[in-house]
Amino acid sequence: MSERRLLLVNGPNLNLLGTREPEVYGTDTLVDVERLVAGAAAARGFEVRAVQSNHEGVLIDQIHAARDDCAGILINPGGLTHTSVSLRDALSGVALPVAEIHISSVLAREEFRRFSYVRDVAVVHVIGEGVAGYARATELLIDIITGRADG
Ligand code: CA2
């Protein structure tokens, strides 16, 4: 492992966290999420570069850039989870370990949320644990990166 840094990616509309639909997504904001992840990573000696965008190409460019200086990627792709072959190809193309996070229980919501293009390119999946799931995903991904777990 060359770098003790993670890329945290939040996809479209996650900038709205904490502003509406609290019954689905809770009351924490995106800033709270980014602080939570930074704290969980720092406790294990990692730093985090966080990006949120509503634009698929921006997310893909950031994923490509992670090849140079990150040891893994935490991603909540938002609605792109269910639609984007390109995002999936970017994740598989950089060949870094990926953790897929969903705040809500996507498997228990509308049918169209059940399928994920990201699922089988990720080695960690934390789904339906609310914002706290980001911290657990961070720990699980670091376990894999540091060789403390194998999946
Ligand atoms: O449960 C998740 O984390 C999702 O990835 C969130 C996406 C949704 O399309 C996925 O199916 C599941 C939506 C993100 C929108 O976030 C909002 C947050 C607050 C208010 C409105 C939208």
Short mmCIF file of C-alpha atoms and ligand atoms in Angstrom, two decimals:
data_model
loop_
_atom_site.label_atom_id
_atom_site.label_comp_id
_atom_site.label_asym_id
_atom_site.label_seq_id
_atom_site.Cartn_x
_atom_site.Cartn_y
_atom_site.Cartn_z
CA MET A 1 0.00 0.00 0.00
CA SER A 2 1.61 3.22 -1.15
CA GLU A 3 -0.72 5.78 0.43
CA ARG A 4 -2.78 5.91 3.61
CA ARG A 5 -5.52 7.86 1.91
CA LEU A 6 -9.10 7.01 0.92
CA LEU A 7 -11.33 8.68 -1.66
CA LEU A 8 -14.89 9.25 -0.41
CA VAL A 9 -17.35 9.70 -3.29
CA ASN A 10 -20.94 10.85 -2.84
CA GLY A 11 -23.07 10.93 -5.95
CA PRO A 12 -25.98 13.00 -7.21
CA ASN A 13 -28.34 14.64 -4.75
CA LEU A 14 -26.42 13.59 -1.65
CA ASN A 15 -25.61 17.28 -1.15
CA LEU A 16 -29.27 17.46 -0.03
CA LEU A 17 -28.68 15.20 2.97
CA GLY A 18 -30.23 16.62 6.12
CA THR A 19 -32.47 19.03 4.23
CA ARG A 20 -35.38 16.78 3.27
CA GLU A 21 -36.67 13.18 3.44
CA PRO A 22 -35.28 12.72 6.99
CA GLU A 23 -37.47 9.62 7.36
CA VAL A 24 -35.42 7.96 4.60
CA TYR A 25 -31.98 9.56 4.87
CA GLY A 26 -31.83 10.92 8.45
CA THR A 27 -30.93 14.41 9.59
CA ASP A 28 -27.15 14.43 9.21
CA THR A 29 -25.75 16.64 6.48
CA LEU A 30 -23.10 15.83 3.88
CA VAL A 31 -20.60 17.76 6.00
CA ASP A 32 -21.48 15.49 8.96
CA VAL A 33 -20.91 12.43 6.75
CA GLU A 34 -17.55 13.69 5.56
CA ARG A 35 -16.48 14.45 9.15
CA LEU A 36 -17.64 11.02 10.32
CA VAL A 37 -15.60 9.26 7.65
CA ALA A 38 -12.55 11.45 8.25
CA GLY A 39 -12.71 10.62 11.98
CA ALA A 40 -13.11 6.87 11.42
CA ALA A 41 -10.21 6.91 8.98
CA ALA A 42 -7.97 9.07 11.19
CA ALA A 43 -8.46 6.62 14.06
CA ARG A 44 -6.71 4.07 11.83
CA GLY A 45 -4.07 6.44 10.49
CA PHE A 46 -5.74 7.21 7.17
CA GLU A 47 -6.76 10.52 5.63
CA VAL A 48 -9.73 11.11 3.34
CA ARG A 49 -10.29 13.14 0.19
CA ALA A 50 -14.02 13.77 -0.18
CA VAL A 51 -15.92 14.60 -3.34
CA GLN A 52 -19.62 15.05 -3.98
CA SER A 53 -20.96 15.91 -7.39
CA ASN A 54 -24.22 15.86 -9.28
CA HIS A 55 -22.25 15.26 -12.48
CA GLU A 56 -21.25 11.74 -13.47
CA GLY A 57 -18.11 12.81 -15.37
CA VAL A 58 -16.75 14.70 -12.37
CA LEU A 59 -17.12 11.56 -10.25
CA ILE A 60 -15.42 9.45 -12.92
CA ASP A 61 -12.50 11.90 -13.17
CA GLN A 62 -12.04 11.81 -9.39
CA ILE A 63 -12.11 8.01 -9.39
CA HIS A 64 -9.44 7.94 -12.11
CA ALA A 65 -7.29 10.40 -10.13
CA ALA A 66 -7.47 8.14 -7.07
CA ARG A 67 -5.20 5.67 -8.90
CA ASP A 68 -2.28 7.98 -8.18
CA ASP A 69 -2.61 8.53 -4.46
CA CYS A 70 -5.39 6.52 -2.78
CA ALA A 71 -5.49 3.04 -1.30
CA GLY A 72 -9.25 2.55 -1.64
CA ILE A 73 -12.58 4.14 -2.53
CA LEU A 74 -15.72 4.60 -0.41
CA ILE A 75 -18.70 5.35 -2.61
CA ASN A 76 -22.37 6.08 -2.29
CA PRO A 77 -23.20 6.49 -5.98
CA GLY A 78 -26.73 7.75 -5.26
CA GLY A 79 -29.10 7.11 -8.16
CA LEU A 80 -26.15 6.30 -10.46
CA THR A 81 -25.98 3.00 -8.57
CA HIS A 82 -28.91 1.79 -10.60
CA THR A 83 -28.08 3.32 -13.99
CA SER A 84 -24.38 3.83 -14.65
CA VAL A 85 -22.23 1.34 -16.53
CA SER A 86 -19.65 4.14 -16.89
CA LEU A 87 -19.28 4.63 -13.16
CA ARG A 88 -18.92 0.90 -12.70
CA ASP A 89 -16.27 0.76 -15.45
CA ALA A 90 -14.33 3.58 -13.76
CA LEU A 91 -14.34 1.74 -10.44
CA SER A 92 -13.28 -1.55 -11.96
CA GLY A 93 -10.71 0.24 -14.15
CA VAL A 94 -8.75 1.78 -11.29
CA ALA A 95 -8.43 -1.61 -9.57
CA LEU A 96 -8.60 -0.21 -6.03
CA PRO A 97 -10.70 -1.86 -3.29
CA VAL A 98 -14.18 -0.31 -3.26
CA ALA A 99 -16.79 -0.04 -0.50
CA GLU A 100 -20.39 0.53 -1.66
CA ILE A 101 -22.55 2.37 0.85
CA HIS A 102 -26.27 3.09 0.87
CA ILE A 103 -27.91 4.99 3.68
CA SER A 104 -31.35 3.54 3.05
CA SER A 105 -32.44 -0.07 2.69
CA VAL A 106 -32.38 -0.13 -1.10
CA LEU A 107 -33.45 -3.77 -1.22
CA ALA A 108 -36.66 -2.94 0.65
CA ARG A 109 -37.68 0.10 -1.43
CA GLU A 110 -38.85 0.42 -5.04
CA GLU A 111 -37.98 -2.42 -7.41
CA PHE A 112 -35.68 -0.17 -9.51
CA ARG A 113 -33.39 0.35 -6.50
CA ARG A 114 -32.70 -3.37 -6.09
CA PHE A 115 -30.16 -3.59 -8.91
CA SER A 116 -26.67 -2.11 -8.47
CA TYR A 117 -24.09 -1.82 -11.23
CA VAL A 118 -21.48 -1.26 -8.51
CA ARG A 119 -22.25 -4.29 -6.34
CA ASP A 120 -19.92 -6.80 -7.89
CA VAL A 121 -16.98 -4.43 -8.28
CA ALA A 122 -17.10 -3.62 -4.53
CA VAL A 123 -15.51 -5.73 -1.81
CA VAL A 124 -17.47 -4.11 1.05
CA HIS A 125 -21.23 -3.46 1.06
CA VAL A 126 -22.95 -1.53 3.84
CA ILE A 127 -26.61 -1.00 3.11
CA GLY A 128 -29.44 0.42 5.18
CA GLU A 129 -27.46 1.35 8.27
CA GLY A 130 -28.09 5.08 7.93
CA VAL A 131 -25.22 7.55 7.95
CA ALA A 132 -23.46 5.42 10.58
CA GLY A 133 -22.90 2.90 7.80
CA TYR A 134 -20.24 5.17 6.33
CA ALA A 135 -18.11 4.72 9.45
CA ARG A 136 -18.52 0.94 9.41
CA ALA A 137 -17.66 0.81 5.71
CA THR A 138 -14.55 2.88 6.39
CA GLU A 139 -13.40 0.42 9.04
CA LEU A 140 -14.14 -2.63 6.88
CA LEU A 141 -12.34 -1.15 3.87
CA ILE A 142 -9.28 -0.26 5.96
CA ASP A 143 -9.30 -3.80 7.39
CA ILE A 144 -9.03 -5.12 3.84
CA ILE A 145 -6.40 -2.58 2.77
CA THR A 146 -4.24 -3.32 5.80
CA GLY A 147 -4.70 -7.05 5.48
CA ARG A 148 -6.73 -7.51 8.66
CA ALA A 149 -9.59 -9.11 6.77
CA ASP A 150 -10.10 -10.78 3.44
CA GLY A 151 -13.63 -9.69 2.67
O1 CA2 B 1 -29.76 5.02 0.23
C1 CA2 B 1 -28.87 5.60 -0.41
O2 CA2 B 1 -27.83 5.99 0.10
C2 CA2 B 1 -29.08 5.89 -1.90
O3 CA2 B 1 -27.82 5.67 -2.56
C3 CA2 B 1 -29.48 7.34 -2.02
C4 CA2 B 1 -29.87 7.77 -3.43
C5 CA2 B 1 -30.87 6.80 -4.04
O4 CA2 B 1 -31.10 7.14 -5.41
C6 CA2 B 1 -30.38 5.37 -3.96
O5 CA2 B 1 -31.39 4.52 -4.48
C7 CA2 B 1 -30.11 4.98 -2.52
C8 CA2 B 1 -30.51 9.15 -3.44
C9 CA2 B 1 -29.69 10.21 -2.83
C10 CA2 B 1 -30.56 11.41 -2.63
O6 CA2 B 1 -30.30 11.91 -1.36
C11 CA2 B 1 -31.19 12.76 -0.82
C12 CA2 B 1 -30.97 13.10 0.49
C13 CA2 B 1 -31.84 13.94 1.12
C14 CA2 B 1 -32.91 14.46 0.45
C15 CA2 B 1 -33.12 14.12 -0.87
C16 CA2 B 1 -32.26 13.27 -1.50
#
